[in-house]
Coordinates of C-alpha atoms in Angstrom, one line a residue:
M27 CA -77.2 -94.5 -91.0
R28 CA -79.5 -93.8 -94.0
V29 CA -83.0 -93.1 -92.8
G30 CA -86.1 -93.5 -95.0
V31 CA -89.2 -91.4 -94.0
Y32 CA -92.6 -92.6 -95.0
V33 CA -95.5 -90.1 -94.5
D34 CA -99.2 -90.8 -94.6
G35 CA -100.2 -87.4 -95.8
F36 CA -103.8 -87.2 -94.7
N37 CA -103.2 -88.9 -91.4
L38 CA -100.6 -86.2 -90.8
Y39 CA -102.8 -83.4 -92.0
Y40 CA -105.8 -84.2 -89.9
G41 CA -103.7 -85.0 -86.9
A42 CA -101.8 -81.7 -87.2
R43 CA -105.1 -79.8 -87.7
G44 CA -106.3 -81.3 -84.4
L45 CA -103.0 -80.2 -82.7
C46 CA -102.8 -76.7 -84.1
G47 CA -106.4 -75.7 -84.9
R48 CA -108.1 -75.6 -88.3
S49 CA -108.0 -71.9 -88.7
T50 CA -104.6 -71.3 -87.1
P51 CA -101.9 -70.3 -89.6
G52 CA -98.3 -71.4 -89.4
W53 CA -98.4 -75.2 -89.6
R54 CA -99.6 -76.3 -93.0
W55 CA -96.5 -75.2 -95.1
L56 CA -94.6 -78.1 -93.5
D57 CA -91.0 -79.0 -94.4
L58 CA -91.1 -82.8 -94.1
R59 CA -87.4 -83.3 -94.4
A60 CA -86.7 -80.7 -91.6
L61 CA -89.4 -82.2 -89.4
A62 CA -87.9 -85.7 -89.8
A63 CA -84.4 -84.5 -89.1
H64 CA -85.6 -82.9 -85.9
L65 CA -87.4 -86.0 -84.7
V66 CA -84.5 -88.3 -85.5
A67 CA -81.8 -86.2 -83.9
G68 CA -80.3 -87.7 -80.8
R69 CA -82.2 -90.9 -80.8
P70 CA -80.3 -93.7 -78.9
G71 CA -78.8 -96.2 -81.4
W72 CA -79.3 -93.8 -84.3
T73 CA -75.7 -92.6 -84.5
D74 CA -74.9 -90.4 -87.5
A75 CA -78.4 -90.7 -88.8
S76 CA -79.2 -88.7 -92.0
I77 CA -82.4 -88.4 -93.9
A78 CA -81.8 -90.3 -97.2
R79 CA -85.4 -90.6 -98.5
V80 CA -88.7 -88.9 -97.8
V81 CA -91.7 -90.4 -99.4
Y82 CA -95.0 -88.5 -99.1
C83 CA -98.1 -90.6 -99.7
S84 CA -101.4 -88.7 -100.2
A85 CA -104.2 -88.1 -102.7
R86 CA -105.1 -85.1 -104.8
I87 CA -108.1 -83.1 -103.7
S88 CA -110.9 -82.9 -106.3
G89 CA -111.4 -79.5 -107.8
A90 CA -115.0 -80.2 -108.5
G91 CA -116.0 -80.0 -104.8
N92 CA -113.1 -78.0 -103.4
P93 CA -111.3 -75.8 -106.1
E94 CA -109.5 -73.6 -103.5
G95 CA -108.3 -76.7 -101.6
Q96 CA -107.1 -78.2 -104.8
R97 CA -105.1 -75.1 -105.7
E98 CA -103.5 -74.8 -102.3
Q99 CA -102.6 -78.5 -102.2
D100 CA -101.1 -78.4 -105.7
T101 CA -99.0 -75.4 -104.7
Y102 CA -97.8 -77.3 -101.6
L103 CA -97.0 -80.5 -103.5
R104 CA -94.9 -78.5 -106.0
A105 CA -93.2 -76.6 -103.2
L106 CA -92.2 -79.9 -101.5
Q107 CA -90.6 -81.2 -104.7
R108 CA -89.0 -77.8 -105.7
S109 CA -87.4 -77.4 -102.3
G110 CA -86.1 -81.0 -102.0
S111 CA -88.3 -81.6 -98.9
V112 CA -89.5 -84.9 -100.5
D113 CA -87.8 -87.4 -102.8
E114 CA -91.0 -89.0 -104.0
L115 CA -94.7 -88.2 -104.1
S116 CA -96.9 -91.3 -104.1
M117 CA -100.5 -90.5 -104.8
G118 CA -103.7 -92.5 -104.1
Q119 CA -107.2 -91.3 -105.0
Y120 CA -110.5 -90.1 -103.5
V121 CA -113.5 -92.3 -103.8
A122 CA -117.0 -90.8 -103.4
R123 CA -119.8 -93.0 -102.1
V124 CA -123.0 -93.1 -100.1
S125 CA -122.9 -95.0 -96.8
C126 CA -125.7 -96.1 -94.5
A127 CA -124.7 -96.5 -90.8
P128 CA -126.2 -96.3 -87.3
L129 CA -126.3 -92.8 -85.8
A130 CA -123.6 -92.5 -83.1
V131 CA -121.7 -90.0 -80.9
A132 CA -118.1 -90.2 -79.7
G133 CA -117.6 -91.9 -76.4
P134 CA -114.5 -92.6 -74.3
R135 CA -111.3 -92.5 -76.4
G136 CA -113.4 -91.7 -79.4
K137 CA -115.2 -95.0 -79.6
P138 CA -118.7 -94.8 -81.2
V139 CA -121.7 -95.0 -78.9
L140 CA -125.0 -95.6 -80.7
A141 CA -127.6 -92.9 -80.3
H142 CA -131.0 -94.1 -79.0
P143 CA -134.4 -92.2 -78.7
Q144 CA -134.6 -89.5 -76.1
W145 CA -136.6 -86.3 -75.9
P146 CA -137.3 -84.3 -78.0
L147 CA -137.2 -87.2 -80.5
M148 CA -138.8 -90.4 -79.5
V149 CA -139.7 -93.6 -81.5
K150 CA -142.8 -95.8 -81.2
D151 CA -143.3 -99.3 -82.7
G152 CA -146.2 -100.4 -84.9
A153 CA -148.4 -100.9 -81.9
G154 CA -147.8 -97.4 -80.6
A155 CA -145.6 -98.5 -77.7
G156 CA -142.3 -96.7 -77.0
A157 CA -139.1 -98.2 -78.5
P158 CA -136.3 -96.9 -76.2
D159 CA -133.7 -99.2 -77.8
A160 CA -134.4 -98.2 -81.4
T161 CA -131.4 -97.4 -83.6
F162 CA -131.4 -94.4 -85.9
M163 CA -130.0 -95.1 -89.3
A164 CA -128.4 -92.3 -91.4
S165 CA -127.5 -92.2 -95.1
V166 CA -124.6 -89.9 -95.7
A167 CA -122.3 -88.9 -98.5
R168 CA -118.6 -89.9 -97.9
R169 CA -115.4 -89.1 -99.7
E170 CA -112.7 -91.5 -98.7
E171 CA -109.0 -91.2 -99.4
K172 CA -107.7 -94.6 -100.7
G173 CA -104.2 -95.9 -101.2
S174 CA -102.0 -93.9 -98.8
D175 CA -101.6 -96.7 -96.2
V176 CA -100.8 -99.3 -99.0
N177 CA -98.3 -96.9 -100.6
V178 CA -96.6 -96.2 -97.2
A179 CA -96.2 -99.9 -96.6
S180 CA -95.1 -100.6 -100.1
H181 CA -92.4 -98.0 -100.2
L182 CA -91.1 -98.9 -96.8
L183 CA -90.7 -102.6 -97.7
I184 CA -89.3 -102.0 -101.2
D185 CA -86.7 -99.6 -99.9
L186 CA -85.8 -102.0 -97.1
Y187 CA -85.3 -105.0 -99.4
E188 CA -83.5 -103.0 -102.0
R189 CA -81.2 -101.9 -99.2
R190 CA -81.7 -98.2 -99.8
I191 CA -82.1 -97.5 -96.1
D192 CA -80.6 -98.6 -92.7
A193 CA -83.5 -97.3 -90.6
A194 CA -87.0 -96.0 -91.1
V195 CA -89.5 -93.4 -89.7
V196 CA -93.2 -93.9 -90.3
V197 CA -95.5 -90.9 -89.8
S198 CA -99.0 -92.3 -89.2
N199 CA -101.3 -93.6 -86.5
D200 CA -103.1 -96.0 -88.9
S201 CA -103.3 -99.5 -87.4
D202 CA -103.5 -101.0 -91.0
L203 CA -99.7 -100.4 -91.1
A204 CA -99.1 -102.8 -88.1
Y205 CA -97.9 -105.8 -90.1
P206 CA -95.4 -104.0 -92.4
V207 CA -94.0 -102.0 -89.5
Q208 CA -93.6 -105.1 -87.3
H209 CA -91.9 -106.9 -90.2
A210 CA -89.5 -104.0 -90.8
R211 CA -88.6 -104.0 -87.1
T212 CA -87.1 -107.5 -87.6
R213 CA -84.5 -106.0 -90.0
I214 CA -84.0 -102.3 -89.2
P215 CA -84.6 -99.8 -86.4
V216 CA -88.0 -98.1 -86.9
G217 CA -89.3 -94.8 -85.4
L218 CA -93.1 -94.5 -85.3
V219 CA -94.5 -90.9 -85.2
N220 CA -98.1 -90.5 -84.1
P221 CA -99.2 -87.2 -85.7
S222 CA -102.4 -86.8 -83.7
R223 CA -103.5 -86.1 -80.2
N224 CA -105.1 -89.5 -80.0
Y225 CA -103.7 -92.5 -78.3
L226 CA -101.2 -94.6 -80.2
A227 CA -103.0 -97.3 -82.2
G228 CA -102.4 -100.4 -80.1
K229 CA -101.3 -102.6 -83.0
L230 CA -98.5 -100.1 -83.7
A231 CA -97.0 -100.5 -80.3
G232 CA -94.1 -102.7 -79.4
R233 CA -90.8 -102.8 -77.5
P234 CA -87.7 -100.9 -78.2
D235 CA -85.7 -104.2 -78.3
D236 CA -88.0 -106.0 -80.7
G237 CA -86.2 -107.6 -83.7
V238 CA -83.0 -105.7 -84.3
G239 CA -83.8 -103.1 -81.6
A240 CA -83.3 -99.3 -81.3
H241 CA -86.9 -98.6 -82.1
W242 CA -88.7 -95.6 -80.8
W243 CA -92.1 -94.0 -80.7
C244 CA -93.1 -90.3 -80.3
Q245 CA -96.2 -88.1 -80.5
L246 CA -96.1 -84.9 -82.5
R247 CA -96.5 -81.6 -80.7
A248 CA -97.8 -78.3 -82.3
E249 CA -94.3 -76.8 -81.9
D250 CA -92.7 -79.6 -83.9
L251 CA -94.9 -78.5 -86.8
T252 CA -94.5 -74.7 -86.5
R253 CA -90.7 -74.9 -86.3
A254 CA -90.4 -77.0 -89.4
Q255 CA -91.8 -74.7 -92.1
L256 CA -90.7 -74.1 -95.7
P257 CA -89.6 -70.6 -96.7
S258 CA -92.6 -68.5 -97.6
R259 CA -91.4 -68.4 -101.2
V260 CA -90.0 -71.5 -102.9
G261 CA -88.9 -70.4 -106.3
A262 CA -92.0 -68.9 -108.0
L263 CA -94.3 -70.6 -105.5
T264 CA -95.8 -68.6 -102.6
K265 CA -97.3 -70.0 -99.4
P266 CA -101.1 -69.7 -99.5
S267 CA -102.2 -66.7 -97.4
P268 CA -104.4 -68.7 -95.0
W269 CA -101.5 -71.1 -94.3

């Protein structure tokens, strides 16, 4: 069974950071092929499964705002290719913009809850009366990564229809991938890996016997990441010291 692995790089990075801790070393220098092989091993219905393709979808960090991050990411991307941990890098892009949105805090299950006036900051209307239901608006600078979800979906479906794979593993908890993942399940077994501590996105759920069957779901653990690390040196490339 030839397995294709499709990784949403930033979804994986931020999920792993939440699992392991931002300043904790030992999880960033991730061997994606080794991680996938570990997750696939022993899955019911996935007899003789082997990792045939690993596609890593991400975007390059801008050196203008984060030169150290750019250098470290570049080293990691080259190490992935040099080691054979990935077969293809598919890069999106960052978009910088200013957004205006209501001020909110995280509520149950991370859902936004709008912030309203309370001491020490209160709001009055034009007549001087209190406005307890007023909404605070904030203008913020945002840098959004664009393209990873589209690239994950595209590579998954292209490899499926070109018959390069007999099964697929998708590493993401992005609900935008619901349709291509559901479609793929009608033709091949699909494993869905939630890389975060959050609940599985509802649209990515399903039944093991949907379509052709033999589908599975799992949630990454910190130990899955720390056990699947590249060697500290990959050719002339050295793992960044904070990693």
